[in-house]
Short mmCIF file of C-alpha atoms in Angstrom, two decimals:
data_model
loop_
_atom_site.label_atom_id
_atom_site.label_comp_id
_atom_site.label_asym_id
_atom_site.label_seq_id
_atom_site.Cartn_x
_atom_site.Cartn_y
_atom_site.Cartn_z
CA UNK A 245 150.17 246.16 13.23
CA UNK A 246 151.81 247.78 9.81
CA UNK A 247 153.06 251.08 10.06
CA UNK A 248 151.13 253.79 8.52
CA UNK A 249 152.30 257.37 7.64
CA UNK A 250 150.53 260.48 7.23
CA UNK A 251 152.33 263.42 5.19
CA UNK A 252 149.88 266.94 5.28
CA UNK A 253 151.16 270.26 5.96
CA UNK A 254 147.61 270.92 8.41
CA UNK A 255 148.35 269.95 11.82
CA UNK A 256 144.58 269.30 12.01
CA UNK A 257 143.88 266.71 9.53
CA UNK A 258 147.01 264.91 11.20
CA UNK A 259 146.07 264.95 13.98
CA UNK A 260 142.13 263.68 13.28
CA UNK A 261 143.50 260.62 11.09
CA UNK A 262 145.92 259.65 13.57
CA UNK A 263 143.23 259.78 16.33
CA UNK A 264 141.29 257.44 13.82
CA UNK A 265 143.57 254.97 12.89
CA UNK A 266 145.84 254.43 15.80
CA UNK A 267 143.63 251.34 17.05
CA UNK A 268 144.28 249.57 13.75
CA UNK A 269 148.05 250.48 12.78
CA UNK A 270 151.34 252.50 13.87
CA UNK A 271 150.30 255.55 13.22
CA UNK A 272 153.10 258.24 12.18
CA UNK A 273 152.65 262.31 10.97
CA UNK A 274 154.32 264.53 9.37
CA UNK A 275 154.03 268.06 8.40
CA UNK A 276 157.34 268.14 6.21
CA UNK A 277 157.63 265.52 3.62
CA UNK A 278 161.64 265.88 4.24
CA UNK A 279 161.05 264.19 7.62
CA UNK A 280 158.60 261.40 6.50
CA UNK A 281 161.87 260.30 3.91
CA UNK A 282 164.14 260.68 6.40
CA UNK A 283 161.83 258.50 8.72
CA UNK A 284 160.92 255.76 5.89
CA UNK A 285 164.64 254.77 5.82
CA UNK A 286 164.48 253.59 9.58
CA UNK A 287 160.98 251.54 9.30
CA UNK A 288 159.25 249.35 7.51
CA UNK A 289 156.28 251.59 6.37
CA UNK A 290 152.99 249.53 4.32
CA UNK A 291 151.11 252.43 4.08
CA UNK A 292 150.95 256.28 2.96
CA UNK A 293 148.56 258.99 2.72
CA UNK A 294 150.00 261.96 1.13
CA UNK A 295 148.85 265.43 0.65
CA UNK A 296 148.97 266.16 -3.63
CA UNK A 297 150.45 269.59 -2.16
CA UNK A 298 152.10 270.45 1.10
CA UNK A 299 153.36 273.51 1.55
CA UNK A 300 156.09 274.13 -1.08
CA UNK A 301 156.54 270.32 -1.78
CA UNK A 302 154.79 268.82 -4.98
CA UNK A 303 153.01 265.79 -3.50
CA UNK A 304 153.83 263.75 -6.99
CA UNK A 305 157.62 264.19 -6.70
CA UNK A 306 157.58 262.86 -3.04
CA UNK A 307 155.53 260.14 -4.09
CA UNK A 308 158.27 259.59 -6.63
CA UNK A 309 161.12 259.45 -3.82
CA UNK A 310 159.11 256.82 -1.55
CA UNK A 311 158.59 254.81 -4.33
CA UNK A 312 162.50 254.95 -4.82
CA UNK A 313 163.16 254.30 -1.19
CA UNK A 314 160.66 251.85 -0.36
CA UNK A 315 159.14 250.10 -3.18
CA UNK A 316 156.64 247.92 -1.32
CA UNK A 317 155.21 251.06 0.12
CA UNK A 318 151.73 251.45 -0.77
CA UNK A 319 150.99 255.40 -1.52
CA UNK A 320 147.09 256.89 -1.43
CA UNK A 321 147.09 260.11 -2.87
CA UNK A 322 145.41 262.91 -1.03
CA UNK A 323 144.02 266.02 -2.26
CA UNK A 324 141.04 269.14 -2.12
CA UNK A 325 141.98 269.84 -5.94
CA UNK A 326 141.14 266.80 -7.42
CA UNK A 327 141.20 266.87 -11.29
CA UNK A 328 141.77 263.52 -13.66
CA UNK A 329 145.21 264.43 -15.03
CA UNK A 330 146.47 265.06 -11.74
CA UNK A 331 145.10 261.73 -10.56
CA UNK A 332 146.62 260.00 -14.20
CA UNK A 333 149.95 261.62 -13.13
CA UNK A 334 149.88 260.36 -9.22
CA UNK A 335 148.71 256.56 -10.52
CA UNK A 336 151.46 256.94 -12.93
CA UNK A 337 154.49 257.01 -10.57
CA UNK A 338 152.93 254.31 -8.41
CA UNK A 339 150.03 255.50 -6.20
CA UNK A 340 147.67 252.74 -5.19
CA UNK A 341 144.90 255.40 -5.63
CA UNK A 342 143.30 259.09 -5.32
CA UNK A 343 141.18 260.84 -2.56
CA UNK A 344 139.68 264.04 -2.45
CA UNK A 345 138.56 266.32 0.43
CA UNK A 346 137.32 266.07 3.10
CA UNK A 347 137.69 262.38 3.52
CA UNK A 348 134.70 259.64 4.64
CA UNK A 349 136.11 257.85 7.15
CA UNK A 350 134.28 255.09 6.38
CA UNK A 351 135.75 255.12 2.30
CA UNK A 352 139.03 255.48 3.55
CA UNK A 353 138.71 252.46 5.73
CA UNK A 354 138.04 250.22 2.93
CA UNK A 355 140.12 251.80 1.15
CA UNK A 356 143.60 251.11 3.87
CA UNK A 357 141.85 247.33 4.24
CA UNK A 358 142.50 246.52 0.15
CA UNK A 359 145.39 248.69 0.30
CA UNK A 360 146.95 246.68 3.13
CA UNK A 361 145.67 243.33 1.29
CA UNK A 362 147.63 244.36 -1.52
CA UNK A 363 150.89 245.13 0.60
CA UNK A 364 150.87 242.07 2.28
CA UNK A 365 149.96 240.19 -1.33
CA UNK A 366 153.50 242.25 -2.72
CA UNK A 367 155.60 241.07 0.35
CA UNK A 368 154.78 237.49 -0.24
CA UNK A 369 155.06 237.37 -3.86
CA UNK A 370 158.51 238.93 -3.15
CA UNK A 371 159.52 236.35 -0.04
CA UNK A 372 158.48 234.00 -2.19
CA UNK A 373 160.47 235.00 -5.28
CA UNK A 374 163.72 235.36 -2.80
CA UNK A 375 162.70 231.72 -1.32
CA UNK A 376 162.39 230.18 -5.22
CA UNK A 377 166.07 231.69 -6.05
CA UNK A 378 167.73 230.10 -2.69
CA UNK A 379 166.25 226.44 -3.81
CA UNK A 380 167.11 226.97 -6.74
CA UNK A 381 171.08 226.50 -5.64
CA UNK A 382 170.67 222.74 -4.32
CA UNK A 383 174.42 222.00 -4.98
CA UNK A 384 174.40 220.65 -1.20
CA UNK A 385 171.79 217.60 -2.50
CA UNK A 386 174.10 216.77 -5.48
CA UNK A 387 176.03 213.40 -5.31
CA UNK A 388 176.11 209.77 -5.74
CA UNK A 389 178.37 209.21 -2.83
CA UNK A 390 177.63 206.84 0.04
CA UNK A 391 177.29 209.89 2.27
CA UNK A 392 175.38 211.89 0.26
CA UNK A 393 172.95 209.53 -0.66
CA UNK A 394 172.82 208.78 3.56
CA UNK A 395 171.80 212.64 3.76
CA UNK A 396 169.02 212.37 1.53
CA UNK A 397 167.86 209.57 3.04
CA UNK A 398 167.50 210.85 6.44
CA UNK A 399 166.25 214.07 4.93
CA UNK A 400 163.23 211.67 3.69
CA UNK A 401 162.97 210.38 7.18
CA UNK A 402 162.66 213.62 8.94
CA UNK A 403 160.74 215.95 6.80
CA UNK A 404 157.56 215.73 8.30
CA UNK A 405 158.03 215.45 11.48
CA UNK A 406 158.59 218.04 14.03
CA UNK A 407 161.56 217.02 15.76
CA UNK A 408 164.37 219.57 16.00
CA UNK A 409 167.49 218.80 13.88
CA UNK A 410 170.95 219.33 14.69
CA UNK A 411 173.67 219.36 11.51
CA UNK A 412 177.14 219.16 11.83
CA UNK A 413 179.54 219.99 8.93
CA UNK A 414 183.04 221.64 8.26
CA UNK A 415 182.04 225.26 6.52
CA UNK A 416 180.83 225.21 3.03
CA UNK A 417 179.36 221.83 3.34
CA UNK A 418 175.79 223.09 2.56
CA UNK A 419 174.18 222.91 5.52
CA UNK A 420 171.60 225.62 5.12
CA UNK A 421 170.86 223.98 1.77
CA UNK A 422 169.99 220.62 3.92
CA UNK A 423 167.86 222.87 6.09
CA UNK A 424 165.61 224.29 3.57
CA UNK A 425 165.50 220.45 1.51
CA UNK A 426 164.16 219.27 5.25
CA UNK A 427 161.39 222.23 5.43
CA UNK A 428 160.70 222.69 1.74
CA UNK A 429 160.02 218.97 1.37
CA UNK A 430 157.97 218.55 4.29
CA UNK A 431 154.35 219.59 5.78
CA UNK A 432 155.88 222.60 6.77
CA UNK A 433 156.47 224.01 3.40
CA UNK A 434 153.87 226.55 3.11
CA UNK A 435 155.14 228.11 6.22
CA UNK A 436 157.90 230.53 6.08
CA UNK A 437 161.71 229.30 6.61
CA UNK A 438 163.39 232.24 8.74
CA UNK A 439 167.46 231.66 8.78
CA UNK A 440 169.45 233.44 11.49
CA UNK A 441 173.26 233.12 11.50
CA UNK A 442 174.12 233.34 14.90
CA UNK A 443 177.75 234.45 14.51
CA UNK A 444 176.97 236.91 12.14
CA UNK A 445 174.70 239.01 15.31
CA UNK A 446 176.31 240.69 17.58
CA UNK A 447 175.28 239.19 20.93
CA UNK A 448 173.01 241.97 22.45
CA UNK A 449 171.36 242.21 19.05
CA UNK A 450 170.83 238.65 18.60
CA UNK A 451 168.44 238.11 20.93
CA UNK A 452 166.10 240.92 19.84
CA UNK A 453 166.33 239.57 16.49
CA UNK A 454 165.32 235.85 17.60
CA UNK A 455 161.93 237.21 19.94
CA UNK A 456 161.50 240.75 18.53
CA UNK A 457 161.03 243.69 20.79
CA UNK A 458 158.07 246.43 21.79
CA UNK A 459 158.21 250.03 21.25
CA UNK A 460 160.50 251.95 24.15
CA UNK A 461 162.08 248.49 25.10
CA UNK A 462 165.36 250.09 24.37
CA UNK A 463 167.07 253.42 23.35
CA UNK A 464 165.98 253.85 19.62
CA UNK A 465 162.87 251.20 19.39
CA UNK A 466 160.84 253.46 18.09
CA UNK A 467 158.13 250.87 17.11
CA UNK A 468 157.65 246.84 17.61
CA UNK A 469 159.26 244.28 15.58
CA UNK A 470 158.24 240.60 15.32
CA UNK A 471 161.03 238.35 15.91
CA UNK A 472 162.12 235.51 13.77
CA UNK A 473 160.48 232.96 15.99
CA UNK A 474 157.27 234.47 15.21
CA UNK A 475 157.90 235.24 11.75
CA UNK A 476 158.73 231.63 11.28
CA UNK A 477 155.20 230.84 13.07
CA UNK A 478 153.85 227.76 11.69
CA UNK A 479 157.08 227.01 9.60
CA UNK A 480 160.72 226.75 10.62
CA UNK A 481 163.53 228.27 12.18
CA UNK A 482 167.04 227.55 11.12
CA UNK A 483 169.89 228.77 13.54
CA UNK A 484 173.07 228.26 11.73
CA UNK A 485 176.28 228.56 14.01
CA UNK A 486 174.25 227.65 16.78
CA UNK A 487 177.86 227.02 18.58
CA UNK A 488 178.52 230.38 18.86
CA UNK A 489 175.82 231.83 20.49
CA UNK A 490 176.20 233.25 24.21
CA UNK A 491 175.60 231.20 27.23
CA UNK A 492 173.30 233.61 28.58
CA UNK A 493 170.78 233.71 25.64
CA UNK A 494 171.30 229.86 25.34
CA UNK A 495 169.17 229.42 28.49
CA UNK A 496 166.59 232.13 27.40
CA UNK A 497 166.69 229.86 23.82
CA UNK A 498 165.99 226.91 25.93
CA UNK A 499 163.29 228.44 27.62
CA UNK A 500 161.55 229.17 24.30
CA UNK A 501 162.15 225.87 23.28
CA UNK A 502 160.46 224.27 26.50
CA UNK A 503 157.33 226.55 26.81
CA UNK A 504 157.25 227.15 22.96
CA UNK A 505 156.41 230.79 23.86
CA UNK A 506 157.99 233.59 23.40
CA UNK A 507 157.98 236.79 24.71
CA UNK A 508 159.58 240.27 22.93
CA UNK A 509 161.92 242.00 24.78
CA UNK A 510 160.07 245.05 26.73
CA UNK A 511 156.56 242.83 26.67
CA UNK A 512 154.71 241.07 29.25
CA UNK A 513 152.64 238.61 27.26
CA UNK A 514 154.18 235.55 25.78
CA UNK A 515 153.61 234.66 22.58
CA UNK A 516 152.46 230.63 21.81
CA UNK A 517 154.91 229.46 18.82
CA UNK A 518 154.66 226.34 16.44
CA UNK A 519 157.76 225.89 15.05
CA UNK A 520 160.38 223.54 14.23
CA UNK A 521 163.87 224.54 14.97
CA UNK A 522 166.48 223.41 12.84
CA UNK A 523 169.84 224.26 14.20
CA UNK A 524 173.94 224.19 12.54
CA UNK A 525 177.48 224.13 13.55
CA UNK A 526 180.76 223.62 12.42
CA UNK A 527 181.85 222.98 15.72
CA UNK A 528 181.83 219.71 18.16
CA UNK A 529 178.86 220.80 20.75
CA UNK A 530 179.87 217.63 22.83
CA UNK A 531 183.11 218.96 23.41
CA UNK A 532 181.80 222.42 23.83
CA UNK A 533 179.50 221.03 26.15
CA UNK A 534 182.74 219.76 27.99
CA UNK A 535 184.56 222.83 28.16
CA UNK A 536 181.76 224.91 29.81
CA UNK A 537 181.32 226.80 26.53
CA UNK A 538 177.64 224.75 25.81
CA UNK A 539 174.89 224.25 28.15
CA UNK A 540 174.05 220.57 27.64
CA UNK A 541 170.12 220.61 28.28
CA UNK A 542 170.01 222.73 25.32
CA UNK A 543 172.58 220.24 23.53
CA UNK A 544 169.68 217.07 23.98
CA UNK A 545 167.27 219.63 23.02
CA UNK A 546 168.33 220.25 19.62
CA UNK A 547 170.65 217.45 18.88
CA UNK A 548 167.07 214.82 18.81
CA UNK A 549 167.99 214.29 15.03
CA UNK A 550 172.03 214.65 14.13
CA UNK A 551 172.67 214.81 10.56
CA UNK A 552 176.61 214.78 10.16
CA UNK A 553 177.62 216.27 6.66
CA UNK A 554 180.57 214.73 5.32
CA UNK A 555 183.53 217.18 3.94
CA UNK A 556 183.65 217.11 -0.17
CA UNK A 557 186.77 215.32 0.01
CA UNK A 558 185.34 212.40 1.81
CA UNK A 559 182.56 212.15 -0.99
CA UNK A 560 184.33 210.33 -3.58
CA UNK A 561 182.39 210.62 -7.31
CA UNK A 562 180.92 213.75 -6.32
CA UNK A 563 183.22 216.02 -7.73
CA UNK A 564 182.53 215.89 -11.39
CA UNK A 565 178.64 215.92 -10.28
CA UNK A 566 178.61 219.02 -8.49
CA UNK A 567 181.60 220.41 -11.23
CA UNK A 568 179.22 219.74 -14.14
CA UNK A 569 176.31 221.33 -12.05
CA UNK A 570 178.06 224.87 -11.15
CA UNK A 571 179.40 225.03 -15.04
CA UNK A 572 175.83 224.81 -16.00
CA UNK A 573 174.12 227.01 -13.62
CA UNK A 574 176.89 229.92 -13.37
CA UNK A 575 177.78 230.14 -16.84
CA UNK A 576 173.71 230.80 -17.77
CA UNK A 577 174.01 233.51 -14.96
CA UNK A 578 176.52 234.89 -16.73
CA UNK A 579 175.75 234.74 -19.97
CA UNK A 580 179.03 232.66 -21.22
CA UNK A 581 177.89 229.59 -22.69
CA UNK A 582 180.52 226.64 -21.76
CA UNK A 583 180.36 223.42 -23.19
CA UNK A 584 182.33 221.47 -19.80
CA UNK A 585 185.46 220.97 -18.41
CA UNK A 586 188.77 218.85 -19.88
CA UNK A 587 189.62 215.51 -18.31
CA UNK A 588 192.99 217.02 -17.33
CA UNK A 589 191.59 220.14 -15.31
CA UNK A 590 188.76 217.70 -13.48
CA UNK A 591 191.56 215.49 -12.93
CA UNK A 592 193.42 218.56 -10.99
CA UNK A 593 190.19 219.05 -9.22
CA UNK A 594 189.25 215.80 -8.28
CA UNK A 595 192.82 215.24 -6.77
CA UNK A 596 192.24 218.32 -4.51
CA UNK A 597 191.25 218.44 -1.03
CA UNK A 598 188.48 220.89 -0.61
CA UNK A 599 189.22 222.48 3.00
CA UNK A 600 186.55 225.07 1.93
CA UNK A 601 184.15 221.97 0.85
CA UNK A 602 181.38 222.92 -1.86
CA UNK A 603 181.72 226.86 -1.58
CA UNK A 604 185.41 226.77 -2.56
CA UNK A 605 184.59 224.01 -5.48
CA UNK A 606 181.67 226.69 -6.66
CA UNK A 607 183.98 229.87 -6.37
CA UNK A 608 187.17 227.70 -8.38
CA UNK A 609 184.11 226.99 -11.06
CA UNK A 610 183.11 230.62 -11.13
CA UNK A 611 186.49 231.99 -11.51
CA UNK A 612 187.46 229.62 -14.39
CA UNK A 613 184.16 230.21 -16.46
CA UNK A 614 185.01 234.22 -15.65
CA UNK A 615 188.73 233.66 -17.27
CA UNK A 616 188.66 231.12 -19.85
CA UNK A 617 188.30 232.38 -23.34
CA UNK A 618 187.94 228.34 -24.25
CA UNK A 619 184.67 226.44 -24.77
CA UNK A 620 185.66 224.07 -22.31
CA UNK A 621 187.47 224.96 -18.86
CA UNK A 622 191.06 224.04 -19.03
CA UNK A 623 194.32 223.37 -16.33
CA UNK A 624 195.26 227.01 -17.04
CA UNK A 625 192.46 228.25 -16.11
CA UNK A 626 191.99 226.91 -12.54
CA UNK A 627 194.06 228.13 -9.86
CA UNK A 628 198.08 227.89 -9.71
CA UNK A 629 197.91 226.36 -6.29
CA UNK A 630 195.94 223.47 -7.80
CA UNK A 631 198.58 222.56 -10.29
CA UNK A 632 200.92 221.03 -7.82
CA UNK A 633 197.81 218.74 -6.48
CA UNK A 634 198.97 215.33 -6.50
CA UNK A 635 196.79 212.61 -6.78
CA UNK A 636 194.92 211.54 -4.18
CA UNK A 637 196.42 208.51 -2.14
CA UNK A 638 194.31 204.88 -3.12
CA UNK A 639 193.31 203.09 -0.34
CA UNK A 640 192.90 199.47 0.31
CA UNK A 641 188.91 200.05 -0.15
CA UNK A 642 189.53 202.34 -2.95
CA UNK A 643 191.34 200.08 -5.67
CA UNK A 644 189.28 201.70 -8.78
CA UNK A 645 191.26 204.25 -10.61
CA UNK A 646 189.14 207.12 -12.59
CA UNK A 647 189.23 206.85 -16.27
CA UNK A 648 187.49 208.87 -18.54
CA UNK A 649 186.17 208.36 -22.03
CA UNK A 650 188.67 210.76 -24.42
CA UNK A 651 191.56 210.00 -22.65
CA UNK A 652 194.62 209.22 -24.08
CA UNK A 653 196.48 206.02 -23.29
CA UNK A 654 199.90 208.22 -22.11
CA UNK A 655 197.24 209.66 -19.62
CA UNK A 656 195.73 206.41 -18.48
CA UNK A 657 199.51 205.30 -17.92
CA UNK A 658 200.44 207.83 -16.14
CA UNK A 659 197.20 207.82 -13.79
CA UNK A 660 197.59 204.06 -13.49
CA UNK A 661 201.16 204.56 -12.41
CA UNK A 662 200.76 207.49 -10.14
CA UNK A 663 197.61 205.67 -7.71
CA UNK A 664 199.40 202.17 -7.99
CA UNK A 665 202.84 203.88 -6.90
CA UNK A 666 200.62 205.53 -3.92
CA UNK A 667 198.49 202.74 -2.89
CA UNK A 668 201.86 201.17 -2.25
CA UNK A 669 203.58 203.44 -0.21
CA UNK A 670 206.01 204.80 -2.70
CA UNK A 671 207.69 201.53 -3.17
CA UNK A 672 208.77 201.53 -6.44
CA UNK A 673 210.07 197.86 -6.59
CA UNK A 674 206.47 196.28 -5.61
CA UNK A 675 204.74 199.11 -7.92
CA UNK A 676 207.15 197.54 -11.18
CA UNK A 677 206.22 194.10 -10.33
CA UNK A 678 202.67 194.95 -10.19
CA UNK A 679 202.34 196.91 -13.07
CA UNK A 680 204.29 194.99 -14.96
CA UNK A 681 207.11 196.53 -16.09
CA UNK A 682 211.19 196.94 -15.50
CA UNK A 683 211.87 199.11 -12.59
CA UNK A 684 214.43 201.17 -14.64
CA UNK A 685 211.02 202.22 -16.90
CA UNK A 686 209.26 203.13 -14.19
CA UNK A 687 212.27 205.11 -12.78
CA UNK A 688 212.49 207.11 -16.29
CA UNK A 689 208.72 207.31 -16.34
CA UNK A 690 208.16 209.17 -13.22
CA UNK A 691 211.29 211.10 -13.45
CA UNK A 692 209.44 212.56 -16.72
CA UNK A 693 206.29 213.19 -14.94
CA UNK A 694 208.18 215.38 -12.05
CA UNK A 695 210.03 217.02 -15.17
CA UNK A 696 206.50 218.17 -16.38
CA UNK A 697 205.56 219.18 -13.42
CA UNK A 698 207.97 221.48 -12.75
CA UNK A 699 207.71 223.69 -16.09
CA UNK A 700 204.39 224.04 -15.05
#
């Protein structure tokens, strides 16, 4: 049921609309307006009727002040002095219409049924609208890499079915991104997607917030709340840093999981559930499992589908992908058209490790396009930590050295030199005799490259 308020300085009619409507919605009154505002801050409140006048208080500037507080709120004006430019100014600062005195009970409830219709039509537009901007960041999905393109294939795989999913993947590898790909491409997708971060609830909050609560079930539930399994009814639930949740609500998780029911805290019914549970870690749940810290039914329960995320510096290509992608999206955001990056300043990038994966690669982006006053990002403008980077070591699977169109042949020496000298093992004899060239060059050769370096 939606909450509904009722601001009127006579007790009476208070008390006769509450005594009306109290079978159909939460059902609040209030004599002084001061209290309804102060009240509206704590809940989520659908619906209003307001007095025009109430006591002292002009019912059109506390109209004004919901509005400002709560939007969504849909406001029917209330009033036994009805005239037009009175209702003109109440529709003008947002009320969804006018009444006058006494009220037919019968009007009004048509009336609260459209009116509640066209709160629930605003919420959804607006969950929507929030759910269109988070897809719209699919930086996760970007890649040519052998591992990314294993992702998106198993994505494919398990889309439609109902299976729960268990990622793994160091932070900032995008693993809420992969979550919403999984429900937004699958059967599921007209259902909502609720996300919980498990380590970001405190423990004896997070399991109100996973199976909601009833009114009195604890000091300051002064109404129900639906919890996300609910919410997510028909849809999906994602629980990212599932690791981290306590052992005790693990089994009561488990439970809900089993019976798919749910029941809020303070209630006595369960609640049937159709959802598919998508859960995420950053940790090893095996070796949790091992260490007590992991109850290992609920491990097989959710780990039916792993998908393991690899970290950005194990995606090799990718960089200059997902570079090229963040340029384009966050320099539109903020209004500063750039044109790309320079070879030398993807080169610094591409030779860096990552340890905050795709979210560290999308803040170093943001911060350059913020700083540079160039068309194209440059070395200076990354990070001074980066500088130093040296390139990344060339393994016996990994013989192909990146060159890029624009470069200049001092650069493709030098990059040549650098990976050969490092697939080698810093021998400096072999890397001559492979290259090509006198071992004295080389020596004067990389001696000038450390030389740059260092009046950097």
């Amino acid at each position: 049921m939606h909450h509904l308020f009722v601001i009127d300085d006579e007790p009476a009619i208070c008390q006769s609309l509450e005594f009306a409507l109290e079978e159909k919605y939460h059902v609040n009154t209030f004599t002084d307006p001061e209290a309804a505002l102060a009240y509206l801050q704590q809940v989520e409140v659908a619906l209003v009727l307001l007095d025009l006048k109430i006591g002292a208080h002009d019912g059109t500037e506390v109209l004004k002040e919901i509005k400002r507080l709560s939007p969504d709120t849909v406001v029917i004006m209330m009033t036994a002095f009805g005239s037009i430019s009175s209702s003109v100014e109440a529709m003008r600062h947002g009320a969804f219409y006018y009444l006058t005195k006494p009220l037919m009970m019968d009007e009004l409830d048509i009336l609260l049924s459209k009116a509640e219709e066209f709160y629930q039509l605003q919420t959804r537009v607006k969950w929507l609208s929030e759910e269109l901007d988070k897809l719209s960041d699919n930086s996760g999905l970007i890649g040519s890499s052998k591992a990314m393109q294993q992702t998106l294939d198993l994505i494919d795989k398990v889309k439609d079915i109902d299976s729960s999913v268990l990622i793994n993947g160091e932070s900032g590898t995008g693993k809420e991104i992969v979550a919403r790909a999984i429900h937004y491409q699958g059967r599921r997708r007209n259902k909502r997607f609720q996300a919980v971060n498990c380590a970001a609830i405190p423990d004896n909050l997070l399991e109100s917030e996973l199976f909601g609560y009833e009114k009195g079930a604890f000091t300051g539930a002064m109404q129900s709340k639906p919890g996300q399994f609910v919410l997510a009814d028909g849809g999906t639930i994602f629980l990212d840093e599932i690791g981290e949740m306590d052992m005790s609500l693990q089994s009561k998780l488990l439970r809900v999981i089993q019976e798919r029911t749910v029941t809020p805290l303070g209630g006595l019914e369960e609640k049937a559930i159709n959802v598919r549970i998508i859960a995420a870690t950053n940790r090893d749940l095996w070796k949790e499992v091992k260490a007590n810290r992991f109850r290992e039914d609920l491990y097989y329960r959710l780990n039916v589908i792993p998908i393991r995320l690899a970290p950005l510096r194990d995606r090799e290509g990718d960089v200059p992908l997902l570079v090229h992608y963040f340029i384009e999206k966050i320099s539109e955001r903020m209004g500063k058209p750039i044109d790309g990056i320079s070879q030398e300043a993807l080169q610094v990038l591409e030779s860096y490790d990552f340890p905050g994966n795709i979210r560290e690669l999308q803040n170093i982006v943001e911060r350059a396009i913020a700083l540079t006053s160039s068309p194209l990002i440059e070395k200076r403008d990354l990070p001074k930590d980066l500088h130093s980077t040296q390139p990344k070591q060339v393994t016996g699977k990994q013989k192909l050295i990146p060159i890029y169109v624009g470069e200049t042949l001092e650069q493709i020496e030098k990059k040549a030199i650098r990976h050969t000298l490092a697939h080698l093992e810093g021998n400096r004899r072999k890397t001559a005799q492979m290259l090509d060239m006198g071992e004295r060059t080389l020596r004067d050769k990389l001696k000038k490259y450390q030389e740059e370096q260092d009046d950097e």
